[in-house]
Amino acid sequence: MSREFSLYLDALRFLAALMVVVYHMNMRWLSTEILPLSGHGHAAVMVFFVLSGYVISTIHAKRENTPAEYWASRLSRFYSLAIPVVLATPLLDLAGAALRPDIYQGWTTHGLAPVRIATSLAWLNEVWTISIMSFSNTPYWSLCYEMWYYIMFAVCVFTAGRTRVLLLAGCALVVGPKILLLAPVWAMGVVVHRWRLLQRTSFATGLALFLGSIVAFGLFQHYRLTDLGSAWMRSLVGETWHHQLTFSRFALTDYLLGMIVAAHFVGARAVAPMLLGRILVPLERPIRWLAGYTFSLYLMHQPLLLFFGAAIGGDPAGYLYFFEVLGAILVTVWLAGSITEGRRHLLRARLLARLQSLQGSRWLAARGAP
C-alpha cells in the first residue's frame, strides 16, 4: 500500500466516523433543523466494512501472518476499548435518564444488564434473529458483525481442506443469516486487495473509477436506494423476517453500495501517488492523529451524545447547544482514546506472548514431545 493511499484511507475512515456521528446527532431535541449530511449513517458503515476487509487482508499479507500475531492485534484492538465502553454505557444511561428521561425514550433499555454485557463482550448481540441492544450504544451492532468476519477470514487464511470447511460451517451455524448477509460487503475489501488484475489498474482507468464512483455514490444516496433495498427485502421475505433482519434488511442494495465503494478504492489506489498525495502528504500528521481516534469516536459517541445532551441541556432552536454537546463528545473521546490506545499496545504484547506460548505448546504436543 502506498503512503498516499494509506493516508487517503485514514482520512476516509475519519470522515466516515463523522458521518455516523452527525447521523445520530440529527435529533430534534438537539437541533430543530435537520442537520446537513445527516443521511449517510448506514452508508458510512458499509464504507467501514469494505475498508475493514481491505485493511485486514493487507496487514495479514504484510506482518500478521501467524494466528498468534493476527489475534493479538484483533483482540487487543477491540477489547481495549469495548470492555470499558460496555461497562460504562449503562452507568451513563442511568445518570442521563435521571436528568432527562425523554431523551432516552426508545434509545436504551436496562433489563437483563448482565446478559447484555456478556453478549456484547462475546460479540453475540446480532446472531440469528436476535438483536440485543448494548444499552444505548446502537453502533455496537457493526462490531458484532465485524468480529465474526475477522474469525471467518482467519479460518480461510490459517486453515485448509476439510478443517476450513467444517470451521466455516460452524461459524455459519453460530451467526445465522443476518451476519452472513453482509459478509460479501466486507469480503469486497479483501478482493480489492488480493485480486492482482485490480492492482495493475492504470492511472486513466483509476481516475475514471475514482470520479465515477463518487458520482455513483451521490446518485445512490440522492435516490435513497437503501430504502428501496429495504422494501425489496420486505417483499421477498415478508414483514416478520424483514423486521428480524434489523441492520441487514438493506442487504440487497448494500451489495451495490459495497461495489461502488470497492470501485472507489481501486481508483483511489491507482491515482493516489500522482494525484491525491499532493493534498494529503502535507497533512499527514493531522490525518494520522485524527485516524487514531476513529474507533474511539465510533464506539463511544452514542452513549456520550445522550448523556451530554441530558447533562448540558439547552435550546435546540439555536446552535450553541448542538456545539456544546459535540464539543463534550470530542473532548471525552480524545481523553479516553488517549488512554485506551496506550493500553492497547500493552494488551497486545501480553496476548501475543500468551498466544505464542500456546501455539508453541500445541506444536510440541503434535510432535509427541514430553
Tab-separated table of C-alpha atoms in Angstrom:
chain	number	residue	atom	x	y	z
A	1	MET	CA	0.000	0.000	0.000
A	2	SER	CA	1.452	3.360	-0.993
A	3	ARG	CA	1.898	6.091	1.584
A	4	GLU	CA	-0.545	8.304	-0.299
A	5	PHE	CA	-3.268	5.659	-0.482
A	6	SER	CA	-2.790	4.829	3.186
A	7	LEU	CA	-3.314	8.496	4.028
A	8	TYR	CA	-6.423	8.597	1.881
A	9	LEU	CA	-7.913	5.596	3.655
A	10	ASP	CA	-7.149	7.159	7.040
A	11	ALA	CA	-8.852	10.399	6.001
A	12	LEU	CA	-11.830	8.483	4.627
A	13	ARG	CA	-12.072	6.426	7.822
A	14	PHE	CA	-12.308	9.539	9.974
A	15	LEU	CA	-14.820	11.218	7.658
A	16	ALA	CA	-16.996	8.089	7.693
A	17	ALA	CA	-16.964	8.108	11.502
A	18	LEU	CA	-18.017	11.765	11.470
A	19	MET	CA	-20.910	10.913	9.153
A	20	VAL	CA	-22.124	8.331	11.661
A	21	VAL	CA	-21.854	10.887	14.476
A	22	VAL	CA	-23.815	13.506	12.508
A	23	TYR	CA	-26.425	10.878	11.622
A	24	HIS	CA	-27.021	10.092	15.296
A	25	MET	CA	-26.954	13.763	16.324
A	26	ASN	CA	-29.787	14.555	13.922
A	27	MET	CA	-32.349	14.631	16.734
A	28	ARG	CA	-34.965	17.328	17.175
A	29	TRP	CA	-34.305	17.676	20.912
A	30	LEU	CA	-30.754	18.696	19.969
A	31	SER	CA	-31.439	20.738	16.842
A	32	THR	CA	-34.800	21.804	15.469
A	33	GLU	CA	-33.286	21.932	11.987
A	34	ILE	CA	-32.288	18.843	10.020
A	35	LEU	CA	-28.504	18.633	10.093
A	36	PRO	CA	-26.643	18.735	6.764
A	37	LEU	CA	-25.022	15.458	5.673
A	38	SER	CA	-27.093	13.589	8.264
A	39	GLY	CA	-28.430	10.924	5.913
A	40	HIS	CA	-25.232	8.950	5.375
A	41	GLY	CA	-25.024	6.892	8.569
A	42	HIS	CA	-25.729	3.428	7.160
A	43	ALA	CA	-23.705	4.133	4.013
A	44	ALA	CA	-20.747	5.127	6.195
A	45	VAL	CA	-20.909	1.758	7.961
A	46	MET	CA	-20.741	-0.002	4.583
A	47	VAL	CA	-17.645	2.085	3.809
A	48	PHE	CA	-16.188	0.822	7.090
A	49	PHE	CA	-16.961	-2.781	6.146
A	50	VAL	CA	-15.202	-2.614	2.766
A	51	LEU	CA	-12.334	-0.665	4.315
A	52	SER	CA	-12.010	-3.201	7.129
A	53	GLY	CA	-11.810	-6.106	4.691
A	54	TYR	CA	-9.106	-4.319	2.725
A	55	VAL	CA	-7.035	-3.367	5.763
A	56	ILE	CA	-7.271	-6.780	7.445
A	57	SER	CA	-6.203	-8.523	4.235
A	58	THR	CA	-3.318	-6.070	3.838
A	59	ILE	CA	-1.912	-6.402	7.339
A	60	HIS	CA	-2.232	-10.181	7.209
A	61	ALA	CA	-0.202	-10.216	3.997
A	62	LYS	CA	2.449	-7.842	5.366
A	63	ARG	CA	3.025	-8.691	9.012
A	64	GLU	CA	0.280	-10.580	10.862
A	65	ASN	CA	0.781	-13.889	9.083
A	66	THR	CA	0.529	-16.195	12.085
A	67	PRO	CA	-2.601	-16.869	14.158
A	68	ALA	CA	-0.912	-15.508	17.283
A	69	GLU	CA	0.033	-12.184	15.686
A	70	TYR	CA	-3.320	-11.849	13.985
A	71	TRP	CA	-5.430	-12.499	17.067
A	72	ALA	CA	-3.238	-10.494	19.411
A	73	SER	CA	-3.926	-7.452	17.238
A	74	ARG	CA	-7.629	-8.092	16.692
A	75	LEU	CA	-8.457	-8.868	20.319
A	76	SER	CA	-6.369	-6.050	21.781
A	77	ARG	CA	-7.869	-3.580	19.329
A	78	PHE	CA	-11.440	-4.459	20.210
A	79	TYR	CA	-11.264	-5.326	23.894
A	80	SER	CA	-9.053	-2.418	24.973
A	81	LEU	CA	-11.995	-0.152	24.171
A	82	ALA	CA	-15.019	-2.466	24.159
A	83	ILE	CA	-14.671	-3.547	27.791
A	84	PRO	CA	-14.677	-0.029	29.322
A	85	VAL	CA	-17.357	1.189	26.899
A	86	VAL	CA	-19.698	-1.755	27.517
A	87	LEU	CA	-19.315	-1.365	31.283
A	88	ALA	CA	-19.624	2.434	31.301
A	89	THR	CA	-22.608	2.736	28.957
A	90	PRO	CA	-25.317	1.516	31.400
A	91	LEU	CA	-23.950	3.857	34.064
A	92	LEU	CA	-24.072	6.818	31.685
A	93	ASP	CA	-27.575	5.811	30.615
A	94	LEU	CA	-28.844	5.645	34.194
A	95	ALA	CA	-27.319	9.020	35.052
A	96	GLY	CA	-28.555	10.688	31.876
A	97	ALA	CA	-32.048	9.203	32.083
A	98	ALA	CA	-32.374	10.506	35.638
A	99	LEU	CA	-31.808	14.024	34.279
A	100	ARG	CA	-33.768	13.828	31.010
A	101	PRO	CA	-35.831	10.650	30.658
A	102	ASP	CA	-37.471	11.995	27.494
A	103	ILE	CA	-34.145	11.941	25.621
A	104	TYR	CA	-33.662	8.246	26.363
A	105	GLN	CA	-37.168	7.182	25.387
A	106	GLY	CA	-36.749	4.347	22.884
A	107	TRP	CA	-32.954	4.637	22.821
A	108	THR	CA	-31.891	2.409	25.687
A	109	THR	CA	-33.004	-0.427	27.918
A	110	HIS	CA	-31.757	-1.563	31.314
A	111	GLY	CA	-33.334	-5.007	31.610
A	112	LEU	CA	-31.104	-8.095	31.859
A	113	ALA	CA	-27.985	-5.953	32.145
A	114	PRO	CA	-25.608	-8.886	32.879
A	115	VAL	CA	-26.850	-10.670	29.756
A	116	ARG	CA	-26.369	-7.559	27.619
A	117	ILE	CA	-22.844	-7.096	28.920
A	118	ALA	CA	-21.962	-10.754	28.371
A	119	THR	CA	-23.348	-10.947	24.832
A	120	SER	CA	-21.727	-7.642	23.911
A	121	LEU	CA	-18.296	-8.837	25.021
A	122	ALA	CA	-18.831	-12.200	23.305
A	123	TRP	CA	-19.986	-10.471	20.080
A	124	LEU	CA	-23.280	-12.379	20.098
A	125	ASN	CA	-25.737	-9.472	20.032
A	126	GLU	CA	-26.742	-9.992	16.398
A	127	VAL	CA	-26.639	-13.762	15.878
A	128	TRP	CA	-29.538	-15.377	14.046
A	129	THR	CA	-32.748	-13.402	14.579
A	130	ILE	CA	-31.949	-11.833	17.939
A	131	SER	CA	-30.850	-8.226	18.245
A	132	ILE	CA	-29.672	-7.414	21.753
A	133	MET	CA	-29.107	-3.733	22.425
A	134	SER	CA	-25.838	-2.861	24.118
A	135	PHE	CA	-27.858	-0.409	26.207
A	136	SER	CA	-27.915	2.920	24.287
A	137	ASN	CA	-24.891	2.108	22.137
A	138	THR	CA	-26.633	1.405	18.829
A	139	PRO	CA	-23.420	1.440	16.705
A	140	TYR	CA	-22.158	-1.589	18.627
A	141	TRP	CA	-24.090	-3.820	16.210
A	142	SER	CA	-21.465	-3.413	13.497
A	143	LEU	CA	-18.679	-4.644	15.785
A	144	CYS	CA	-20.695	-7.797	16.421
A	145	TYR	CA	-20.703	-8.325	12.659
A	146	GLU	CA	-17.068	-7.401	12.134
A	147	MET	CA	-15.607	-9.693	14.769
A	148	TRP	CA	-17.220	-12.658	13.054
A	149	TYR	CA	-15.800	-11.528	9.719
A	150	TYR	CA	-12.377	-11.483	11.392
A	151	ILE	CA	-12.985	-15.021	12.606
A	152	MET	CA	-14.096	-16.291	9.207
A	153	PHE	CA	-11.181	-14.564	7.478
A	154	ALA	CA	-8.782	-16.221	9.927
A	155	VAL	CA	-10.353	-19.598	9.187
A	156	CYS	CA	-9.825	-19.007	5.460
A	157	VAL	CA	-6.162	-17.977	5.700
A	158	PHE	CA	-4.909	-20.139	8.582
A	159	THR	CA	-6.653	-23.443	7.836
A	160	ALA	CA	-7.179	-25.592	4.757
A	161	GLY	CA	-9.157	-28.501	3.376
A	162	ARG	CA	-11.759	-30.228	5.490
A	163	THR	CA	-10.835	-28.253	8.602
A	164	ARG	CA	-11.570	-24.991	6.821
A	165	VAL	CA	-14.918	-26.219	5.530
A	166	LEU	CA	-16.004	-27.514	8.934
A	167	LEU	CA	-14.950	-24.349	10.766
A	168	LEU	CA	-16.683	-22.071	8.267
A	169	ALA	CA	-19.818	-24.191	8.525
A	170	GLY	CA	-19.580	-23.928	12.306
A	171	CYS	CA	-19.315	-20.138	12.076
A	172	ALA	CA	-22.360	-20.034	9.810
A	173	LEU	CA	-24.352	-22.134	12.271
A	174	VAL	CA	-23.416	-19.826	15.131
A	175	VAL	CA	-24.041	-16.451	13.480
A	176	GLY	CA	-27.060	-17.181	11.284
A	177	PRO	CA	-28.400	-15.214	8.308
A	178	LYS	CA	-28.034	-11.577	9.369
A	179	ILE	CA	-24.252	-11.520	9.710
A	180	LEU	CA	-23.795	-13.778	6.685
A	181	LEU	CA	-25.916	-11.477	4.511
A	182	LEU	CA	-23.444	-8.608	4.840
A	183	ALA	CA	-20.302	-10.767	4.706
A	184	PRO	CA	-19.939	-10.201	0.919
A	185	VAL	CA	-19.682	-6.446	1.524
A	186	TRP	CA	-16.765	-6.972	3.923
A	187	ALA	CA	-15.211	-9.501	1.533
A	188	MET	CA	-15.203	-6.914	-1.267
A	189	GLY	CA	-12.366	-5.173	0.551
A	190	VAL	CA	-10.395	-8.427	0.582
A	191	VAL	CA	-10.989	-8.836	-3.165
A	192	VAL	CA	-9.776	-5.290	-3.874
A	193	HIS	CA	-6.554	-6.058	-2.024
A	194	ARG	CA	-5.897	-9.558	-3.365
A	195	TRP	CA	-7.059	-9.507	-6.982
A	196	ARG	CA	-3.888	-8.858	-8.946
A	197	LEU	CA	-5.722	-7.604	-12.018
A	198	LEU	CA	-7.121	-4.749	-9.935
A	199	GLN	CA	-3.659	-3.992	-8.586
A	200	ARG	CA	-2.494	-3.246	-12.146
A	201	THR	CA	-5.157	-0.595	-12.766
A	202	SER	CA	-3.788	2.222	-14.934
A	203	PHE	CA	-3.941	5.875	-13.926
A	204	ALA	CA	-6.580	6.672	-16.563
A	205	THR	CA	-8.810	3.762	-15.550
A	206	GLY	CA	-8.225	4.570	-11.898
A	207	LEU	CA	-9.224	8.192	-12.402
A	208	ALA	CA	-12.419	7.108	-14.145
A	209	LEU	CA	-13.227	4.711	-11.290
A	210	PHE	CA	-12.347	7.301	-8.650
A	211	LEU	CA	-14.557	10.040	-10.098
A	212	GLY	CA	-17.274	7.727	-11.386
A	213	SER	CA	-17.700	6.058	-8.004
A	214	ILE	CA	-18.138	9.450	-6.326
A	215	VAL	CA	-20.922	10.270	-8.785
A	216	ALA	CA	-22.436	6.806	-8.291
A	217	PHE	CA	-22.366	7.214	-4.510
A	218	GLY	CA	-24.058	10.598	-4.795
A	219	LEU	CA	-26.797	9.164	-7.009
A	220	PHE	CA	-27.218	6.164	-4.686
A	221	GLN	CA	-27.803	8.461	-1.737
A	222	HIS	CA	-29.859	11.015	-3.640
A	223	TYR	CA	-32.363	8.413	-4.795
A	224	ARG	CA	-32.386	6.732	-1.364
A	225	LEU	CA	-31.634	3.309	-2.756
A	226	THR	CA	-31.076	1.982	0.762
A	227	ASP	CA	-34.795	2.447	1.436
A	228	LEU	CA	-35.556	0.723	-1.857
A	229	GLY	CA	-33.391	-2.221	-0.810
A	230	SER	CA	-35.325	-2.475	2.436
A	231	ALA	CA	-38.623	-2.516	0.532
A	232	TRP	CA	-37.337	-5.217	-1.819
A	233	MET	CA	-36.235	-7.331	1.113
A	234	ARG	CA	-39.649	-6.956	2.757
A	235	SER	CA	-41.377	-8.111	-0.418
A	236	LEU	CA	-39.087	-11.160	-0.625
A	237	VAL	CA	-39.088	-12.404	2.971
A	238	GLY	CA	-42.235	-10.899	4.477
A	239	GLU	CA	-42.768	-8.395	7.272
A	240	THR	CA	-41.733	-10.695	10.139
A	241	TRP	CA	-38.367	-11.719	8.702
A	242	HIS	CA	-37.743	-8.199	7.441
A	243	HIS	CA	-38.110	-6.901	10.986
A	244	GLN	CA	-35.867	-9.637	12.402
A	245	LEU	CA	-33.103	-8.904	9.901
A	246	THR	CA	-32.692	-5.477	11.579
A	247	PHE	CA	-29.463	-3.932	10.202
A	248	SER	CA	-29.231	-6.478	7.372
A	249	ARG	CA	-32.591	-5.615	5.862
A	250	PHE	CA	-30.829	-3.279	3.411
A	251	ALA	CA	-28.519	-6.034	2.145
A	252	LEU	CA	-29.814	-6.140	-1.433
A	253	THR	CA	-28.730	-2.572	-2.136
A	254	ASP	CA	-25.794	-2.741	0.285
A	255	TYR	CA	-24.176	-5.087	-2.248
A	256	LEU	CA	-24.413	-2.346	-4.875
A	257	LEU	CA	-23.117	0.233	-2.418
A	258	GLY	CA	-20.253	-2.087	-1.492
A	259	MET	CA	-19.284	-2.419	-5.158
A	260	ILE	CA	-19.317	1.366	-5.533
A	261	VAL	CA	-17.025	1.718	-2.512
A	262	ALA	CA	-14.763	-1.090	-3.763
A	263	ALA	CA	-14.500	0.579	-7.187
A	264	HIS	CA	-13.618	3.827	-5.424
A	265	PHE	CA	-10.809	2.114	-3.545
A	266	VAL	CA	-9.433	0.603	-6.764
A	267	GLY	CA	-9.456	4.026	-8.386
A	268	ALA	CA	-8.026	5.834	-5.366
A	269	ARG	CA	-5.183	3.323	-5.093
A	270	ALA	CA	-4.258	3.934	-8.732
A	271	VAL	CA	-4.330	7.741	-8.620
A	272	ALA	CA	-3.172	8.389	-5.050
A	273	PRO	CA	0.612	8.607	-5.692
A	274	MET	CA	0.283	11.112	-8.549
A	275	LEU	CA	-2.892	12.983	-7.650
A	276	LEU	CA	-4.038	12.656	-4.054
A	277	GLY	CA	-0.604	12.768	-2.465
A	278	ARG	CA	-0.169	16.446	-3.299
A	279	ILE	CA	-3.023	17.256	-0.962
A	280	LEU	CA	-2.635	14.541	1.657
A	281	VAL	CA	1.112	14.266	2.289
A	282	PRO	CA	1.449	17.824	3.699
A	283	LEU	CA	-1.452	16.965	6.033
A	284	GLU	CA	-0.046	13.603	7.109
A	285	ARG	CA	0.368	14.382	10.807
A	286	PRO	CA	-3.175	15.653	11.463
A	287	ILE	CA	-4.684	12.901	9.293
A	288	ARG	CA	-2.830	10.156	11.173
A	289	TRP	CA	-3.678	11.773	14.503
A	290	LEU	CA	-7.389	12.011	13.729
A	291	ALA	CA	-7.492	8.490	12.288
A	292	GLY	CA	-6.065	7.194	15.555
A	293	TYR	CA	-9.284	8.247	17.311
A	294	THR	CA	-11.713	6.907	14.714
A	295	PHE	CA	-12.528	3.691	16.552
A	296	SER	CA	-12.997	5.529	19.847
A	297	LEU	CA	-15.241	8.125	18.209
A	298	TYR	CA	-17.357	5.495	16.514
A	299	LEU	CA	-17.807	3.302	19.568
A	300	MET	CA	-18.269	5.992	22.214
A	301	HIS	CA	-20.271	8.774	20.602
A	302	GLN	CA	-23.832	7.450	21.013
A	303	PRO	CA	-23.920	6.978	24.813
A	304	LEU	CA	-21.937	10.212	25.215
A	305	LEU	CA	-24.370	12.063	22.942
A	306	LEU	CA	-27.360	11.099	25.058
A	307	PHE	CA	-25.584	11.688	28.366
A	308	PHE	CA	-24.187	15.125	27.498
A	309	GLY	CA	-27.460	16.078	25.855
A	310	ALA	CA	-29.167	15.391	29.180
A	311	ALA	CA	-26.435	16.866	31.378
A	312	ILE	CA	-25.848	20.091	29.453
A	313	GLY	CA	-29.374	20.984	28.409
A	314	GLY	CA	-30.078	23.868	26.082
A	315	ASP	CA	-32.216	25.370	23.379
A	316	PRO	CA	-32.477	23.201	20.247
A	317	ALA	CA	-33.567	26.245	18.229
A	318	GLY	CA	-30.039	27.657	18.327
A	319	TYR	CA	-26.607	26.273	17.500
A	320	LEU	CA	-24.926	26.651	20.904
A	321	TYR	CA	-26.497	23.543	22.457
A	322	PHE	CA	-25.504	21.384	19.492
A	323	PHE	CA	-21.872	22.516	19.534
A	324	GLU	CA	-21.633	22.217	23.322
A	325	VAL	CA	-22.712	18.574	23.124
A	326	LEU	CA	-20.464	17.887	20.132
A	327	GLY	CA	-17.503	19.514	21.867
A	328	ALA	CA	-18.078	17.478	25.028
A	329	ILE	CA	-18.185	14.278	22.950
A	330	LEU	CA	-14.955	15.087	21.100
A	331	VAL	CA	-13.041	16.045	24.250
A	332	THR	CA	-14.172	12.886	26.041
A	333	VAL	CA	-13.254	10.724	23.051
A	334	TRP	CA	-9.821	12.366	22.931
A	335	LEU	CA	-9.175	11.783	26.639
A	336	ALA	CA	-10.490	8.222	26.705
A	337	GLY	CA	-8.919	7.319	23.374
A	338	SER	CA	-5.511	8.519	24.535
A	339	ILE	CA	-5.710	6.125	27.476
A	340	THR	CA	-7.090	3.112	25.625
A	341	GLU	CA	-4.624	3.429	22.739
A	342	GLY	CA	-1.724	3.251	25.182
A	343	ARG	CA	-3.201	0.246	26.942
A	344	ARG	CA	-3.913	-1.476	23.630
A	345	HIS	CA	-0.221	-1.922	22.899
A	346	LEU	CA	0.395	-3.377	26.356
A	347	LEU	CA	-2.554	-5.727	25.968
A	348	ARG	CA	-1.346	-6.795	22.532
A	349	ALA	CA	2.110	-7.641	23.880
A	350	ARG	CA	0.622	-9.763	26.663
A	351	LEU	CA	-1.802	-11.512	24.342
A	352	LEU	CA	0.916	-12.182	21.789
A	353	ALA	CA	3.191	-13.746	24.387
A	354	ARG	CA	0.363	-15.915	25.684
A	355	LEU	CA	-0.840	-16.978	22.237
A	356	GLN	CA	2.675	-17.757	21.049
A	357	SER	CA	3.197	-19.865	24.161
A	358	LEU	CA	0.003	-21.804	23.461
A	359	GLN	CA	0.949	-22.173	19.806
A	360	GLY	CA	4.381	-23.499	20.761
A	361	SER	CA	2.929	-25.968	23.253
A	362	ARG	CA	0.499	-27.252	20.650
A	363	TRP	CA	3.347	-27.671	18.129
A	364	LEU	CA	5.381	-29.715	20.610
A	365	ALA	CA	2.370	-31.829	21.572
A	366	ALA	CA	1.676	-32.592	17.917
A	367	ARG	CA	5.202	-33.990	17.613
A	368	GLY	CA	4.980	-36.121	20.719
A	369	ALA	CA	7.381	-34.038	22.803
A	370	PRO	CA	7.129	-34.579	26.575
